[in-house]
CSV table of C-alpha atoms in Angstrom, one decimal:
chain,number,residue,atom,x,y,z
F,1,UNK,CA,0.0,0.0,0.0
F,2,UNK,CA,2.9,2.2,1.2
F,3,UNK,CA,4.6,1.6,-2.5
F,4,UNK,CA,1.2,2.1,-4.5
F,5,UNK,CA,0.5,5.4,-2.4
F,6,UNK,CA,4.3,6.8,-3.7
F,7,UNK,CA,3.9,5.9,-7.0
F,8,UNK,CA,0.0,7.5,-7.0
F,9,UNK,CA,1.1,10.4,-5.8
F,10,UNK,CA,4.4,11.0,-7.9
F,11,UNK,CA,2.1,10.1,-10.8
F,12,UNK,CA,-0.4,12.9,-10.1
F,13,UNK,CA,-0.1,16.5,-12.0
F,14,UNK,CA,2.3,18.9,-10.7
F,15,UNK,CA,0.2,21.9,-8.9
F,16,UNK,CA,0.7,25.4,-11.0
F,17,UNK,CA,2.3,28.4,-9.2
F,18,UNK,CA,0.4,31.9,-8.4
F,19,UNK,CA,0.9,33.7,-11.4
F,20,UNK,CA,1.6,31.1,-14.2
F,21,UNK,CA,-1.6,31.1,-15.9
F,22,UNK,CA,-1.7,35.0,-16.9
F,23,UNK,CA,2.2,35.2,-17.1
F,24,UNK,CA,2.0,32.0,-19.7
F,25,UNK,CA,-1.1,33.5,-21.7
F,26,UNK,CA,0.7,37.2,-21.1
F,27,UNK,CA,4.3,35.6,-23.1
F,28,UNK,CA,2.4,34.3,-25.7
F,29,UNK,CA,0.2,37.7,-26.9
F,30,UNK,CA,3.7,39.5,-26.0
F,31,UNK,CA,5.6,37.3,-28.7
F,32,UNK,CA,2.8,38.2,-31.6
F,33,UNK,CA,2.9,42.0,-30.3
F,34,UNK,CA,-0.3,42.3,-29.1
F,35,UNK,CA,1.3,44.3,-25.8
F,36,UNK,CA,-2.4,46.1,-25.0
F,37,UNK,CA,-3.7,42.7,-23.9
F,38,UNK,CA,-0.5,41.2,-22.5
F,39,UNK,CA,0.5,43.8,-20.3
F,40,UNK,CA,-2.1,43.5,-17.6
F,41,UNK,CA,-1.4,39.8,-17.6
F,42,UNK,CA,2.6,40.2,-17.2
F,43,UNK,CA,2.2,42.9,-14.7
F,44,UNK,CA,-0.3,40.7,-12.6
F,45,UNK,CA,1.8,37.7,-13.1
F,46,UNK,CA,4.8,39.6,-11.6
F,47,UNK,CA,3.3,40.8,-8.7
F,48,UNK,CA,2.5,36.9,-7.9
F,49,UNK,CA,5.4,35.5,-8.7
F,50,UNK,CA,8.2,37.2,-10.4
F,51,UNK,CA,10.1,35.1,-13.3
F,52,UNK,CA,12.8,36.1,-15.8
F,53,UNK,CA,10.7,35.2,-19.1
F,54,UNK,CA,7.6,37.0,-17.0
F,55,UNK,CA,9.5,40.3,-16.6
F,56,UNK,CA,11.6,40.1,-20.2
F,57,UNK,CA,8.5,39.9,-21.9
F,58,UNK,CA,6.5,43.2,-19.7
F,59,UNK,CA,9.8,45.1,-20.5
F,60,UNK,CA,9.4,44.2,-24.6
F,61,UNK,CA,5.9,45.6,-24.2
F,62,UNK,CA,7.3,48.7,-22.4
F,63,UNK,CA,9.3,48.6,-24.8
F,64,UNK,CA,7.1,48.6,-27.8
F,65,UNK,CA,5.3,51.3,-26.2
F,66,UNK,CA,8.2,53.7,-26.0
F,67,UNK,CA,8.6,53.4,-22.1
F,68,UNK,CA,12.1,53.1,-22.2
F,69,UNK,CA,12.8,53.7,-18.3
F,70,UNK,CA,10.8,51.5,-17.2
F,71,UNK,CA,11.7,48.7,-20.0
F,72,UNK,CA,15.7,49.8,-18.6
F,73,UNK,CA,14.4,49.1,-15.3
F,74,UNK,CA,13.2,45.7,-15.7
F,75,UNK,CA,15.9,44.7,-18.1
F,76,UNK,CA,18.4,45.8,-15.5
F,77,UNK,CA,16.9,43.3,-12.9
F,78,UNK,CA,16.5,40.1,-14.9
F,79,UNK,CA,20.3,40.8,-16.0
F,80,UNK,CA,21.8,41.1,-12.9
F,81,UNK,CA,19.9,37.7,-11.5
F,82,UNK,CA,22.4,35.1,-10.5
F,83,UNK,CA,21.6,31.3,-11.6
F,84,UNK,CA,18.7,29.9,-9.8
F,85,UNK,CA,18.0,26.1,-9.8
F,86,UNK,CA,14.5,26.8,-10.0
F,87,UNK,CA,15.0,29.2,-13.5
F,88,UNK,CA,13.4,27.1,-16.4
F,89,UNK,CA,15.0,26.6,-20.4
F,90,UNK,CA,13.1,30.4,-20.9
F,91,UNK,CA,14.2,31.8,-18.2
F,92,UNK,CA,18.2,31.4,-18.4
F,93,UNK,CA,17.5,32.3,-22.1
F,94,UNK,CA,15.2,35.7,-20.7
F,95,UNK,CA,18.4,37.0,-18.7
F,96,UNK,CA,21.0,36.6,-21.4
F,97,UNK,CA,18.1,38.5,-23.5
F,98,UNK,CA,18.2,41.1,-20.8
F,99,UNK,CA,21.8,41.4,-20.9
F,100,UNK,CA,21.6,42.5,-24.8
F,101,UNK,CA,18.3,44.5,-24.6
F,102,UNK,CA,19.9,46.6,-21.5
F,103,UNK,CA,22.9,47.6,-23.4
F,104,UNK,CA,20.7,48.3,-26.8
F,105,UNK,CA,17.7,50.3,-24.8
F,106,UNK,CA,20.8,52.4,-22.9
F,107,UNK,CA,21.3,54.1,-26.0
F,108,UNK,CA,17.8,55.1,-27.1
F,109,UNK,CA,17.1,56.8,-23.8
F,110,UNK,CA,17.0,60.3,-24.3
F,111,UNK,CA,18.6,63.2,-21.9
F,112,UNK,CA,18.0,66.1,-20.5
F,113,UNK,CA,20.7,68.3,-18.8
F,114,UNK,CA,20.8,71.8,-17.8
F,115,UNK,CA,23.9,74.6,-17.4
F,116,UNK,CA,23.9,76.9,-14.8
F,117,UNK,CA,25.3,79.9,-15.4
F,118,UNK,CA,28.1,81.5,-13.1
F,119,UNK,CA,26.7,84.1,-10.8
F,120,UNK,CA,23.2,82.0,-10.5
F,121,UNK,CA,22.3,81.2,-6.5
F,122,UNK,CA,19.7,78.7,-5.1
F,123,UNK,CA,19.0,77.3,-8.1
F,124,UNK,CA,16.0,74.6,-8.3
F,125,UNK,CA,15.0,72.7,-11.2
F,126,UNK,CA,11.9,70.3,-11.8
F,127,UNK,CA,10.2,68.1,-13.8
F,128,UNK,CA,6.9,67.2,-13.7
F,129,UNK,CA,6.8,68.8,-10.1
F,130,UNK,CA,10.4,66.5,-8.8
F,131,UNK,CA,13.5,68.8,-8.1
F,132,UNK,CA,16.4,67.1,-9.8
F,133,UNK,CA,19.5,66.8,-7.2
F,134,UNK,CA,22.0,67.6,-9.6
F,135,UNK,CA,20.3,69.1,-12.6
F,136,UNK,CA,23.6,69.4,-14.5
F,137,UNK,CA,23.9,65.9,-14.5
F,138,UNK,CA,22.1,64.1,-18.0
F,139,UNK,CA,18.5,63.1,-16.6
F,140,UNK,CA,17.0,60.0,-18.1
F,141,UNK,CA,13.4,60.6,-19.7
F,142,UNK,CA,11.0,58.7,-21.8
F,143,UNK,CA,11.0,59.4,-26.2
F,144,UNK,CA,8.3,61.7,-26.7
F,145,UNK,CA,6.8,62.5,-23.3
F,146,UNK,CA,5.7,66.3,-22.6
F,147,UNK,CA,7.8,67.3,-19.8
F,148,UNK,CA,6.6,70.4,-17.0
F,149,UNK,CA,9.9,71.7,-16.4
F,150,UNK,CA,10.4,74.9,-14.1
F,151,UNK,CA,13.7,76.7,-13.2
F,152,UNK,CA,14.0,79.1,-10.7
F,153,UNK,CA,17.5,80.7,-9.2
F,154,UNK,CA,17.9,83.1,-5.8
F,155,UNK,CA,16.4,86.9,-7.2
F,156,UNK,CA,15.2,85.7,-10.8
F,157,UNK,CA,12.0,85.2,-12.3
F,158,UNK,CA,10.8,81.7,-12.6
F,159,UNK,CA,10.9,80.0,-16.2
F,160,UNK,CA,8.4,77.4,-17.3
F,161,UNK,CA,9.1,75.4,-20.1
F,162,UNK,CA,6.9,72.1,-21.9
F,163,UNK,CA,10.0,70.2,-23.8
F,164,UNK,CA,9.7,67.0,-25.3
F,165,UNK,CA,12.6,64.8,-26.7
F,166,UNK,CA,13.2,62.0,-29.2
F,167,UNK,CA,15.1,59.0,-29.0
F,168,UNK,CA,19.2,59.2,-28.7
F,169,UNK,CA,18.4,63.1,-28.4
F,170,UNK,CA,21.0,64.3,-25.7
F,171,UNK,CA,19.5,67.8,-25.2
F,172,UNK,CA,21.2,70.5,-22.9
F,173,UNK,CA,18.9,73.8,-22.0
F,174,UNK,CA,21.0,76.7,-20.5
F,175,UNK,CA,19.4,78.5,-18.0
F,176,UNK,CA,18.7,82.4,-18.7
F,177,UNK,CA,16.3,83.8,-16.1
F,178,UNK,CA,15.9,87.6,-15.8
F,179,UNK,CA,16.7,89.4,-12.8
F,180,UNK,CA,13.8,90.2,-10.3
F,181,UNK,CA,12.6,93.7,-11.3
F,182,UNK,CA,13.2,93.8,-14.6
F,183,UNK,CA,10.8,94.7,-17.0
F,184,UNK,CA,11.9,92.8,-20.1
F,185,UNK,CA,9.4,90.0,-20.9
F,186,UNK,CA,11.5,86.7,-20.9
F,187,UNK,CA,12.1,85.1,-24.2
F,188,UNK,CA,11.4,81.1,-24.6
F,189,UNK,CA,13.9,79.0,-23.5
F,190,UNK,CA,15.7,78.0,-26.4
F,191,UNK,CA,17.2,74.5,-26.0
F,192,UNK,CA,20.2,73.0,-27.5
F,193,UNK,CA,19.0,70.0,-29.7
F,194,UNK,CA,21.7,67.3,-30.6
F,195,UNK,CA,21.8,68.2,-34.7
F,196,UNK,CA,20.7,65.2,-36.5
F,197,UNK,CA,23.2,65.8,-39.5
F,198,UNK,CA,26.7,67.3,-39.2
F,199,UNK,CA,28.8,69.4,-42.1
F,200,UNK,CA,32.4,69.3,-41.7
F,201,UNK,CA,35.4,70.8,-43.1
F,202,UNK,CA,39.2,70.0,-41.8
F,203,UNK,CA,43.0,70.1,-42.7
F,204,UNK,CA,43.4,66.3,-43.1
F,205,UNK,CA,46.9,65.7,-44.2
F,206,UNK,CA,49.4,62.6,-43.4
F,207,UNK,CA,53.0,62.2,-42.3
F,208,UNK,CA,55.4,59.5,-44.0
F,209,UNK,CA,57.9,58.9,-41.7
F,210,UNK,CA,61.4,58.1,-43.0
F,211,UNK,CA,61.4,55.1,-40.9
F,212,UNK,CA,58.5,53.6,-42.6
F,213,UNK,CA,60.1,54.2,-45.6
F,214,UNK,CA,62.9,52.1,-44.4
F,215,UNK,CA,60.8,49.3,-44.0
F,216,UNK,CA,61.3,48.9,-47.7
F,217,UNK,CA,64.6,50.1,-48.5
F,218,UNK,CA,67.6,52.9,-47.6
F,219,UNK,CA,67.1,56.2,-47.9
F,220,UNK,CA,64.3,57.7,-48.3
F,221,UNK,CA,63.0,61.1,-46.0
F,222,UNK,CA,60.0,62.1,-43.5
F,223,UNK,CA,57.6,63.4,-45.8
F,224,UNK,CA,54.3,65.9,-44.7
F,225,UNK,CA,51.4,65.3,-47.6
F,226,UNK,CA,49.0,68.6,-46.8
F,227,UNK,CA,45.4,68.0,-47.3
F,228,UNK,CA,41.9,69.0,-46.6
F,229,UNK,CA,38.4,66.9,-46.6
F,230,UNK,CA,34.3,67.6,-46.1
F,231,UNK,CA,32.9,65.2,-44.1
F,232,UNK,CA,29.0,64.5,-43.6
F,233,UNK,CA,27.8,63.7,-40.1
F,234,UNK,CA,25.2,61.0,-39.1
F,235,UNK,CA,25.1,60.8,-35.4
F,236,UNK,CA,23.5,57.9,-33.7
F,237,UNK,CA,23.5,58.3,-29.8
F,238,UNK,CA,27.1,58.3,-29.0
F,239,UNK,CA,28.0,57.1,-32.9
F,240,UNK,CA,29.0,58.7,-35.7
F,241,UNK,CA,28.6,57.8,-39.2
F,242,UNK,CA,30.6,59.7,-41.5
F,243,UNK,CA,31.0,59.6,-44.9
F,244,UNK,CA,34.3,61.6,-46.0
F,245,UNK,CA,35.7,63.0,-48.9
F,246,UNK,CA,39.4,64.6,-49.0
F,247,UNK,CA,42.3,65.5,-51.2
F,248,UNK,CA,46.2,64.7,-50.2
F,249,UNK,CA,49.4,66.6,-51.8
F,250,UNK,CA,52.5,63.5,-52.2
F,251,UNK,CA,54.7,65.7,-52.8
F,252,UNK,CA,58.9,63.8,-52.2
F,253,UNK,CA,61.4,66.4,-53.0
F,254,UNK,CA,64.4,64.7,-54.8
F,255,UNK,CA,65.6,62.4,-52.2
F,256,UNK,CA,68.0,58.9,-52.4
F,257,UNK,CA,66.2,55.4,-52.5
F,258,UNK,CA,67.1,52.2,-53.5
F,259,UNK,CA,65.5,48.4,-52.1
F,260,UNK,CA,66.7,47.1,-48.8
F,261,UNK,CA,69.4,44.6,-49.1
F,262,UNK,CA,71.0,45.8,-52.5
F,263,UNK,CA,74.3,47.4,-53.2
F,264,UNK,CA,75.1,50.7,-53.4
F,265,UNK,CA,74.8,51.1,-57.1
F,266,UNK,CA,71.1,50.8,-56.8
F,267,UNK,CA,70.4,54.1,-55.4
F,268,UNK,CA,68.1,56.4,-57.6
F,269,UNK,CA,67.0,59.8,-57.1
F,270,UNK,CA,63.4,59.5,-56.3
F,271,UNK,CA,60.4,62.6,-56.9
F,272,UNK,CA,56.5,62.7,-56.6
F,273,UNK,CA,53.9,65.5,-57.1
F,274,UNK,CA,51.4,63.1,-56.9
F,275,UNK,CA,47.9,64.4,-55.8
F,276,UNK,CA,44.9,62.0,-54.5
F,277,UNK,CA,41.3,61.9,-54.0
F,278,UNK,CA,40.3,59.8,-51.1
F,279,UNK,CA,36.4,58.8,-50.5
F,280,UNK,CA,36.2,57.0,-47.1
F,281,UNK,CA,33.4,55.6,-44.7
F,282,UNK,CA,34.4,55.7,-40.9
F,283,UNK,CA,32.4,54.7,-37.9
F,284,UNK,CA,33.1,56.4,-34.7
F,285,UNK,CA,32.4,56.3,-31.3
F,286,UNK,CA,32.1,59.0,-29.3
F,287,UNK,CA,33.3,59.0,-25.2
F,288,UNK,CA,32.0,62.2,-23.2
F,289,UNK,CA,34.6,63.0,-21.0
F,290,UNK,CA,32.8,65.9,-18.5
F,291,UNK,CA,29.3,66.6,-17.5
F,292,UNK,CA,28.4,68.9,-19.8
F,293,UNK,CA,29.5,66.2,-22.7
F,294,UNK,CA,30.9,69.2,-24.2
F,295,UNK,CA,34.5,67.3,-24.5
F,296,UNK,CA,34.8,63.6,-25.9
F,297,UNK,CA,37.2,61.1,-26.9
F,298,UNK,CA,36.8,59.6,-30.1
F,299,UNK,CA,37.5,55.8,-31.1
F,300,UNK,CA,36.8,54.0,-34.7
F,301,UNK,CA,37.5,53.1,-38.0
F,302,UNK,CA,36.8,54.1,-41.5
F,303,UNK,CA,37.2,51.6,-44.8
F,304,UNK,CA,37.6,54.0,-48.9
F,305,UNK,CA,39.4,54.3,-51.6
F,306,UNK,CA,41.8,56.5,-53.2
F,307,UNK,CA,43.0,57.7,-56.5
F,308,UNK,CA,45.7,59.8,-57.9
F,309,UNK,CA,44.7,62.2,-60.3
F,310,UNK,CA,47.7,64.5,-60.9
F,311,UNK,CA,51.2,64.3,-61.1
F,312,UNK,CA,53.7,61.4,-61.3
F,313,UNK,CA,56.6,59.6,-59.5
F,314,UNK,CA,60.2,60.1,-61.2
F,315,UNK,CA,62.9,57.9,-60.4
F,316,UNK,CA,66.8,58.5,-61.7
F,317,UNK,CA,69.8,56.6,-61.1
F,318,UNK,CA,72.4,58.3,-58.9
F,319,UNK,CA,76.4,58.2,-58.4
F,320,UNK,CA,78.3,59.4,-55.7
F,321,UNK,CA,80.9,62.4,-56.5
F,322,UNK,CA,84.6,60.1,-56.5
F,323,UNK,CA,82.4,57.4,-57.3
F,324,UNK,CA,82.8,55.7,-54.2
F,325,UNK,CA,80.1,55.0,-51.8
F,326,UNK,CA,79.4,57.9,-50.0
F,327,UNK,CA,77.1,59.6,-47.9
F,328,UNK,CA,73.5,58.6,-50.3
F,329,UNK,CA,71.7,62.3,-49.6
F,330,UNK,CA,75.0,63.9,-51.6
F,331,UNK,CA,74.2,61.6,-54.4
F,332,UNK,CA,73.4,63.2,-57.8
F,333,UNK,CA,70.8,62.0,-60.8
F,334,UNK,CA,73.1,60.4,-63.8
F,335,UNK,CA,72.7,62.1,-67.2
F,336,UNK,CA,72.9,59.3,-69.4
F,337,UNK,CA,74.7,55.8,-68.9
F,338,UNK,CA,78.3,56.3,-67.7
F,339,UNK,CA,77.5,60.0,-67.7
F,340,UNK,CA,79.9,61.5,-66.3
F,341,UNK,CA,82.3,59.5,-67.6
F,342,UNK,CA,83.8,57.2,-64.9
F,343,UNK,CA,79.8,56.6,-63.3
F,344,UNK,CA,79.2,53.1,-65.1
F,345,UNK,CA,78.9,51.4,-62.3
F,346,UNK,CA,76.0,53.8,-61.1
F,347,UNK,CA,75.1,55.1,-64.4
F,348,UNK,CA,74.4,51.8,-66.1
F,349,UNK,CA,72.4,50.2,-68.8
F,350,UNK,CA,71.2,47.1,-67.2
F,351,UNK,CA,67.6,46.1,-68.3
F,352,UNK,CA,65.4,46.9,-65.0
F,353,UNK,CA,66.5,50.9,-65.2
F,354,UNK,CA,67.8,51.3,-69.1
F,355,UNK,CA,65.9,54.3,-69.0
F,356,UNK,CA,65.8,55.5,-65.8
F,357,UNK,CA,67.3,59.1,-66.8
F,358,UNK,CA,66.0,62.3,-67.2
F,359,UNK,CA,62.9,62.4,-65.0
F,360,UNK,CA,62.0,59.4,-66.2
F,361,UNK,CA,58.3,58.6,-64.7
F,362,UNK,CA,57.2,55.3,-63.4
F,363,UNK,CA,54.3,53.9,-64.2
F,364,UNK,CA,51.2,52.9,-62.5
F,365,UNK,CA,50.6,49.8,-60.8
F,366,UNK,CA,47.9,48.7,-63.7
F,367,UNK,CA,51.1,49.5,-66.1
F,368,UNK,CA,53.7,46.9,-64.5
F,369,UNK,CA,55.0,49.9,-61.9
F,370,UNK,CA,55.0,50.6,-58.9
F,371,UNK,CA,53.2,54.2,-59.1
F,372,UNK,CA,49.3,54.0,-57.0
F,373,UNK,CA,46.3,54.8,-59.2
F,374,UNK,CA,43.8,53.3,-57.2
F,375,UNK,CA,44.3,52.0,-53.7
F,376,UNK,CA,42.8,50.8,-50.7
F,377,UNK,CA,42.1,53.4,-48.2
F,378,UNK,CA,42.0,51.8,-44.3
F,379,UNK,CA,42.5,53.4,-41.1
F,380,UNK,CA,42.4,51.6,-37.3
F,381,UNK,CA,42.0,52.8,-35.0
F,382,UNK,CA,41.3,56.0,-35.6
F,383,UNK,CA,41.5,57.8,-32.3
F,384,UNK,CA,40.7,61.8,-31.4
F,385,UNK,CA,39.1,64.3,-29.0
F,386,UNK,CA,36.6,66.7,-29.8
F,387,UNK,CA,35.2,70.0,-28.0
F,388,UNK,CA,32.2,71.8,-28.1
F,389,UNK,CA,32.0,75.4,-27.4
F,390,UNK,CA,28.6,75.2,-28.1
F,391,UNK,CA,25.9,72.9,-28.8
F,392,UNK,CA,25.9,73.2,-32.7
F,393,UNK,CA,29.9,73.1,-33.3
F,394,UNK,CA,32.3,70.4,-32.8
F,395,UNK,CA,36.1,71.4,-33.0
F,396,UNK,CA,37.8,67.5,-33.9
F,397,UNK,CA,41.3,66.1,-33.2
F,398,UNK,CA,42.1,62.9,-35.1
F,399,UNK,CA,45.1,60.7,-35.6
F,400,UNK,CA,45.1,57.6,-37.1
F,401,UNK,CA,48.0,54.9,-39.1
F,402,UNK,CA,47.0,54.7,-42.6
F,403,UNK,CA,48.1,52.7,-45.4
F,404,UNK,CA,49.4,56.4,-46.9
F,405,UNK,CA,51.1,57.5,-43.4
F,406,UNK,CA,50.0,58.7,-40.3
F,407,UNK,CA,46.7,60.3,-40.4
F,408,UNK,CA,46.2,63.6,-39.1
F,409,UNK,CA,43.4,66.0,-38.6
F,410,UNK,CA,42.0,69.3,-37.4
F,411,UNK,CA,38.8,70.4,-38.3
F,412,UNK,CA,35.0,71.9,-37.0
F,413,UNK,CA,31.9,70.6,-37.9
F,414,UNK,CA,28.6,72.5,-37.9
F,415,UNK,CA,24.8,71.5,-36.6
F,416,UNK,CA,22.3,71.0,-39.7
């Protein structure tokens, strides 16, 4: 009897947890997006019994509705939950969805921060009747909400303001209240709005140094290639999507170069006024480095092309004066073959450089030479800092490695 009575009862149905009805009927219309009905159900379920899935699927409705704080909220707790033995399949699969919907929702959370002037005493600031404790700070709101806001400072007039911001907007409102007595009528506060679409302009030019030159061969000399570029700004929250177009100056005074690793016979005088278009795509991410996100580090990567338009590269073989080895940068280009007389050794006619007099110019790579046309642009990691004296223009520092040289930049950008 004892035996039948354990195997009767271990047969018999499970009993089902407060909650698991409406939290099992709430997944289910969450998963076809029909949030309006399943949100009363997850809620309900969750204040039962609270489960990973359960919540993960409320916050997807929040979600879906554009109430990103609280979706934030409830991805933040079902990420940080350690293991439990009682966490079902959906479950341990709910918090490593919370994990990547946190870090995704972070960034379409709008903010609000305020400056305070210097001079400005007692200053309060609220929304929708809360005082913010440290207003300068970047306050979290929901996409699309009307916000009350009121700001009030020690012997000003109060300001009352409706704003309402869109997702990734990072908005900053500078307080300007008029002094008590005065009789100007306050203007609206104008806020500054995070521009949607930058237009840039910078010095953009690259550095050859002679040690990468040496990489390849002897010789050679640090070489500065000026250049400008526009750029076209698409930010999205803290990245920026840029599509770039510049021109570079290569120009290589006459200078001695030969391959690493042959004698010193090969040494040619080498020239370039070569001058490049270069069309690029760089992602970048953005780093705020102080309250006010007025100053940020930059981090990224950018993938083009280039072309050389203008110009050529003109190679001619060199002797030294004696004819001896000698100091290569006191080197001088060879007339003809054993001219002057005496240089056949350096002034030759051998069949790689038979013509390698004159100003002779090399050809391009599609020709059998060694002269770019077209060539891979590709810079990482791209790394910079930018300011912001105000809201609507960026001043950029950027230095990157290239495949043309080191990278440099200095530009502004302007607020569409």
């Amino acid at each position: 009897m004892g035996l039948a009575a354990a195997a009767g009862s271990f047969a018999a149905p499970a009993r089902a947890a407060p909650g698991d009805a409406q939290a099992q009927k709430g997944i289910a219309l969450a998963r076809k997006g029909e949030c309006g009905d399943a949100v009363p159900l997850l809620e309900e379920a969750e204040g039962l019994r609270h489960r990973p899935e359960t919540a993960v699927a409320l916050a997807s409705c929040y979600e879906m509705a554009a109430e990103l704080l609280q979706a934030s909220a409830l991805y933040g707790v079902v990420a940080e939950e350690p293991p439990d033995r009682t966490h079902t399949r959906g479950d341990r699969a709910a918090i490593q969805m919370a994990k990547r919907k946190l870090r995704e929702i972070e960034d379409r959370i709008p903010t609000l921060t305020f400056v305070i002037p210097k001079g400005y005493e007692g200053v309060v600031v609220t929304i929708d009747g809360e005082p913010l404790e440290q207003p300068t700070e970047p306050q979290k709101v929901d996409p699309g909400d009307e916000l009350a806001v009121v700001m009030k400072a020690k012997g000003r007039k109060e300001r009352k303001e409706t704003i309402t911001l869109e997702e990734r907007e990072r908005r900053v409102v500078t307080l300007d209240l008029a002094p008590l007595g005065s009789s100007a009528t306050p203007g609206p506060v104008v806020p500054s709005k995070e521009p949607r679409l930058w237009l840039g302009a910078a010095y953009r030019g690259y550095v050859i140094p002679r040690f990468a030159m040496n990489i390849f061969g002897d010789g050679g000399r640090t070489v500065i290639a000026p250049g400008g570029a526009v750029s076209l700004v698409r930010p999205s929250g803290n990245l920026d999507i840029t599509f770039t177009l510049g021109y570079a100056a290569f120009f290589l005074p006459p200078t001695p170069f030969k391959p690493r690793g042959t004698p010193d016979t090969e040494y040619e005088i080498v020239s370039a006024d070569l001058s490049s278009l270069q069309a690029s795509f760089e992602l970048v991410w953005n780093v705020p480095l102080d309250r006010q996100q007025r100053v940020r580090f930059r981090i990224g990567g950018g993938l083009g092309v280039g072309y050389t338009f203008l110009g050529g590269l003109y190679r001619t073989q060199a002797y030294p004066p004696g004819f001896l080895p000698a100091d290569p940068y006191t080197y001088r280009p060879c007339t003809a073959p054993n001219d002057p007389p005496g240089s056949f050794r350096y002034c030759n006619q051998l069949d790689k450089d038979v013509d390698h007099y004159g100003g002779y110019e090399e050809p391009s790579w599609f020709s059998g030479g060694v002269r770019p046309l077209v060539y891979p642009w590709v810079v990482l990691p791209l790394l910079g800092l930018s300011f912001r004296p105000t809201p609507r223009v960026s001043i950029d520092l950027d230095v990157a490695p290239t495949l043309s040289g080191i990278l440099t930049g200095l530009g502004v950008r302007f607020g569409l």
